[in-house]
Amino acid sequence: ETGVTQSPTHLIKTRGQQVTLRCSSQSGHNTVSWYQQALGQGPQFIFQYYREEENGRGNFPPRFSGLQFPNYSSELNVNALELDDSALYLCASSSTSGGLDEQFFGPGTRLTVL
Amino acid sequence: DQQVKQNSPSLSVQEGRISILNCDYTNSMFDYFLWYKKYPAEGPTFLISISSIKDKNEDGRFTVFLNKSAKHLSLHIVPSQPGDSAVYFCAASAPGSGTYKYIFGTGTRLKVLA
């Protein structure tokens, strides 16, 4: 069974640029959630995708957008990058949406915005 | 507005002794709670969970206690081992939207001394 994988591991961008982060969910999982973890903080929920549709969103502006593909992998896109977007971005997959299932996290992508 | 709080940023415990990590929450709608462990350069790993219909859940060396009236949960690790040294996050979830987003605390860094 393959776990959750994310790419790239690290990324450096400049303010105003756009970035795409990728996530492959664990085998058998149809739900992907994205979290932002700033330094010294806990992960903050960005949004969740279930069967290719956005299924809930946290307090993040529209420049944070996502996609889920038929194989349940997912992308997180961030436009017009700001310095405060520097963080660890975590992807988590689970087997149902709305059920009491724990989410399994990938190792994260460390984004630095200069 | 921090709905899930971990007021102790760090904790040191001798190997073999009990580690107690605490977590408080403010939202009475939360009905599912989880603990995650995070090592550097890795994503959070699920440890143990508890539903609000229970007040205790045990899994090997790990026990989670829930006190709904006090809006407090704690994670007990007995006996503590050096490999338990990591950052521990508690997380909570609420029903209603169909989105099981987790609200995380800011984490407690546990150091188990050999």
Tab-separated table of N, CA, C and O in Angstrom, chain A residues 35 37 40-43 45 48 55-58 88 90 97-107, chain B residues 2 31-32 34 36 38 41-44 46 49 51 89 97-107:
chain	number	residue	atom	x	y	z
A	35	TYR	N	-3.625	21.479	3.949
A	35	TYR	CA	-3.397	22.281	5.134
A	35	TYR	C	-2.147	23.135	4.935
A	35	TYR	O	-1.198	22.716	4.263
A	37	GLN	N	0.840	24.877	7.214
A	37	GLN	CA	1.423	24.934	8.551
A	37	GLN	C	2.533	25.976	8.576
A	37	GLN	O	3.621	25.755	8.030
A	40	GLY	N	5.879	27.198	13.822
A	40	GLY	CA	5.419	27.303	15.202
A	40	GLY	C	3.925	27.169	15.391
A	40	GLY	O	3.421	27.357	16.504
A	41	GLN	N	3.205	26.869	14.317
A	41	GLN	CA	1.751	26.742	14.391
A	41	GLN	C	1.315	25.327	14.039
A	41	GLN	O	2.087	24.536	13.510
A	42	GLY	N	0.062	25.037	14.324
A	42	GLY	CA	-0.495	23.783	13.863
A	42	GLY	C	-1.004	23.928	12.441
A	42	GLY	O	-1.153	25.039	11.935
A	43	PRO	N	-1.244	22.816	11.771
A	43	PRO	CA	-1.781	22.883	10.412
A	43	PRO	C	-3.135	23.594	10.381
A	43	PRO	O	-3.962	23.398	11.262
A	45	PHE	N	-6.540	24.294	8.008
A	45	PHE	CA	-7.293	23.719	6.898
A	45	PHE	C	-7.480	24.737	5.784
A	45	PHE	O	-7.962	25.857	6.012
A	48	GLN	N	-10.909	20.958	1.069
A	48	GLN	CA	-10.986	19.506	0.925
A	48	GLN	C	-11.634	19.180	-0.416
A	48	GLN	O	-12.562	19.888	-0.858
A	55	ASN	N	-15.155	20.358	-1.329
A	55	ASN	CA	-16.103	19.916	-0.310
A	55	ASN	C	-15.815	20.617	1.001
A	55	ASN	O	-15.631	19.991	2.029
A	56	GLY	N	-15.736	21.923	0.971
A	56	GLY	CA	-15.455	22.667	2.200
A	56	GLY	C	-14.165	23.445	2.069
A	56	GLY	O	-13.209	23.002	1.426
A	57	ARG	N	-14.146	24.621	2.688
A	57	ARG	CA	-13.018	25.518	2.566
A	57	ARG	C	-12.793	26.242	3.884
A	57	ARG	O	-13.752	26.592	4.575
A	58	GLY	N	-11.533	26.472	4.221
A	58	GLY	CA	-11.203	27.251	5.408
A	58	GLY	C	-11.083	28.729	5.055
A	58	GLY	O	-11.507	29.168	3.974
A	88	LEU	N	4.829	25.242	5.399
A	88	LEU	CA	4.803	23.841	4.990
A	88	LEU	C	3.378	23.532	4.554
A	88	LEU	O	2.426	23.791	5.296
A	90	LEU	N	0.704	20.757	3.631
A	90	LEU	CA	0.453	19.344	3.874
A	90	LEU	C	-0.798	18.894	3.150
A	90	LEU	O	-1.814	19.587	3.136
A	97	SER	N	-15.717	11.035	2.814
A	97	SER	CA	-15.912	12.430	3.177
A	97	SER	C	-17.105	12.513	4.108
A	97	SER	O	-18.173	11.997	3.796
A	98	GLY	N	-16.950	13.127	5.236
A	98	GLY	CA	-18.057	13.225	6.180
A	98	GLY	C	-18.090	12.077	7.157
A	98	GLY	O	-18.968	12.004	8.004
A	99	GLY	N	-17.145	11.177	7.057
A	99	GLY	CA	-17.110	10.053	7.990
A	99	GLY	C	-16.038	10.245	9.038
A	99	GLY	O	-15.166	11.083	8.905
A	100	LEU	N	-16.092	9.487	10.079
A	100	LEU	CA	-15.121	9.618	11.165
A	100	LEU	C	-13.866	8.814	10.834
A	100	LEU	O	-13.567	7.821	11.471
A	101	ASP	N	-13.172	9.245	9.813
A	101	ASP	CA	-11.962	8.549	9.406
A	101	ASP	C	-10.755	9.446	9.611
A	101	ASP	O	-10.791	10.607	9.230
A	102	GLU	N	-9.713	8.861	10.164
A	102	GLU	CA	-8.519	9.673	10.331
A	102	GLU	C	-7.924	9.977	8.968
A	102	GLU	O	-8.072	9.215	8.017
A	103	GLN	N	-7.257	11.118	8.893
A	103	GLN	CA	-6.603	11.544	7.672
A	103	GLN	C	-5.129	11.176	7.746
A	103	GLN	O	-4.496	11.306	8.785
A	104	PHE	N	-4.596	10.729	6.620
A	104	PHE	CA	-3.196	10.322	6.537
A	104	PHE	C	-2.430	11.394	5.779
A	104	PHE	O	-2.784	11.731	4.648
A	105	PHE	N	-1.385	11.896	6.392
A	105	PHE	CA	-0.667	13.040	5.846
A	105	PHE	C	0.554	12.626	5.035
A	105	PHE	O	1.221	11.631	5.344
A	106	GLY	N	0.830	13.426	4.020
A	106	GLY	CA	2.083	13.314	3.307
A	106	GLY	C	3.175	14.075	4.030
A	106	GLY	O	2.914	14.722	5.057
A	107	PRO	N	4.404	14.046	3.514
A	107	PRO	CA	5.523	14.700	4.191
A	107	PRO	C	5.534	16.212	4.045
A	107	PRO	O	6.257	16.902	4.764
B	2	GLN	N	-8.465	30.916	18.605
B	2	GLN	CA	-7.870	29.591	18.649
B	2	GLN	C	-8.866	28.645	19.306
B	2	GLN	O	-9.034	28.665	20.529
B	31	ASP	N	-16.968	16.908	18.020
B	31	ASP	CA	-17.403	15.594	18.509
B	31	ASP	C	-16.405	14.485	18.203
B	31	ASP	O	-16.674	13.313	18.435
B	32	TYR	N	-15.270	14.851	17.656
B	32	TYR	CA	-14.267	13.847	17.312
B	32	TYR	C	-12.911	14.486	17.496
B	32	TYR	O	-12.684	15.606	17.030
B	34	LEU	N	-8.523	13.917	17.802
B	34	LEU	CA	-7.422	13.053	17.375
B	34	LEU	C	-6.110	13.602	17.918
B	34	LEU	O	-5.982	14.801	18.179
B	36	TYR	N	-2.016	13.570	16.776
B	36	TYR	CA	-1.039	13.275	15.749
B	36	TYR	C	0.343	13.534	16.322
B	36	TYR	O	0.549	14.415	17.153
B	38	LYS	N	4.389	14.303	15.109
B	38	LYS	CA	5.129	14.780	13.945
B	38	LYS	C	6.621	14.815	14.248
B	38	LYS	O	7.070	15.488	15.173
B	41	ALA	N	10.688	17.011	9.281
B	41	ALA	CA	10.744	16.642	7.859
B	41	ALA	C	9.756	15.525	7.479
B	41	ALA	O	9.890	14.920	6.421
B	42	GLU	N	8.790	15.269	8.346
B	42	GLU	CA	7.750	14.287	8.006
B	42	GLU	C	6.382	14.915	8.240
B	42	GLU	O	6.244	15.881	8.981
B	43	GLY	N	5.359	14.342	7.595
B	43	GLY	CA	4.008	14.796	7.873
B	43	GLY	C	3.522	14.236	9.194
B	43	GLY	O	4.090	13.281	9.724
B	44	PRO	N	2.454	14.802	9.754
B	44	PRO	CA	1.886	14.273	10.994
B	44	PRO	C	1.424	12.828	10.808
B	44	PRO	O	0.888	12.473	9.761
B	46	PHE	N	-0.977	9.818	12.408
B	46	PHE	CA	-2.112	9.579	13.295
B	46	PHE	C	-1.696	8.649	14.439
B	46	PHE	O	-1.039	7.631	14.237
B	49	SER	N	-7.525	8.331	18.401
B	49	SER	CA	-8.669	9.239	18.324
B	49	SER	C	-9.701	8.863	19.381
B	49	SER	O	-9.639	7.787	19.986
B	51	SER	N	-14.090	9.572	20.099
B	51	SER	CA	-15.361	10.195	19.776
B	51	SER	C	-15.964	10.761	21.054
B	51	SER	O	-15.665	10.288	22.152
B	89	PHE	N	0.320	17.022	18.147
B	89	PHE	CA	-0.791	17.928	17.863
B	89	PHE	C	-2.096	17.260	18.244
B	89	PHE	O	-2.326	16.095	17.915
B	97	SER	N	-21.234	20.240	8.272
B	97	SER	CA	-20.993	20.702	6.905
B	97	SER	C	-20.726	19.545	5.952
B	97	SER	O	-20.699	19.733	4.751
B	98	GLY	N	-20.531	18.356	6.505
B	98	GLY	CA	-20.139	17.223	5.665
B	98	GLY	C	-18.657	17.225	5.362
B	98	GLY	O	-18.144	16.333	4.715
B	99	THR	N	-17.989	18.241	5.840
B	99	THR	CA	-16.544	18.306	5.637
B	99	THR	C	-15.870	18.033	6.957
B	99	THR	O	-16.035	18.785	7.909
B	100	TYR	N	-15.122	16.966	7.030
B	100	TYR	CA	-14.436	16.699	8.281
B	100	TYR	C	-13.071	17.353	8.283
B	100	TYR	O	-12.052	16.698	8.257
B	101	LYS	N	-13.098	18.695	8.293
B	101	LYS	CA	-11.843	19.401	8.441
B	101	LYS	C	-11.433	19.315	9.890
B	101	LYS	O	-12.262	19.302	10.798
B	102	TYR	N	-10.154	19.248	10.094
B	102	TYR	CA	-9.628	19.191	11.442
B	102	TYR	C	-9.142	20.576	11.843
B	102	TYR	O	-8.526	21.285	11.057
B	103	ILE	N	-9.405	20.948	13.083
B	103	ILE	CA	-8.847	22.144	13.675
B	103	ILE	C	-7.719	21.691	14.599
B	103	ILE	O	-7.966	20.927	15.543
B	104	PHE	N	-6.522	22.143	14.314
B	104	PHE	CA	-5.352	21.694	15.068
B	104	PHE	C	-4.948	22.694	16.139
B	104	PHE	O	-5.115	23.910	15.973
B	105	GLY	N	-4.389	22.174	17.209
B	105	GLY	CA	-3.702	23.012	18.178
B	105	GLY	C	-2.320	23.369	17.658
B	105	GLY	O	-1.916	22.946	16.571
B	106	THR	N	-1.580	24.133	18.452
B	106	THR	CA	-0.269	24.608	18.009
B	106	THR	C	0.849	23.619	18.309
B	106	THR	O	1.981	23.837	17.906
B	107	GLY	N	0.537	22.533	19.013
B	107	GLY	CA	1.519	21.487	19.228
B	107	GLY	C	2.274	21.601	20.543
B	107	GLY	O	2.432	22.692	21.095
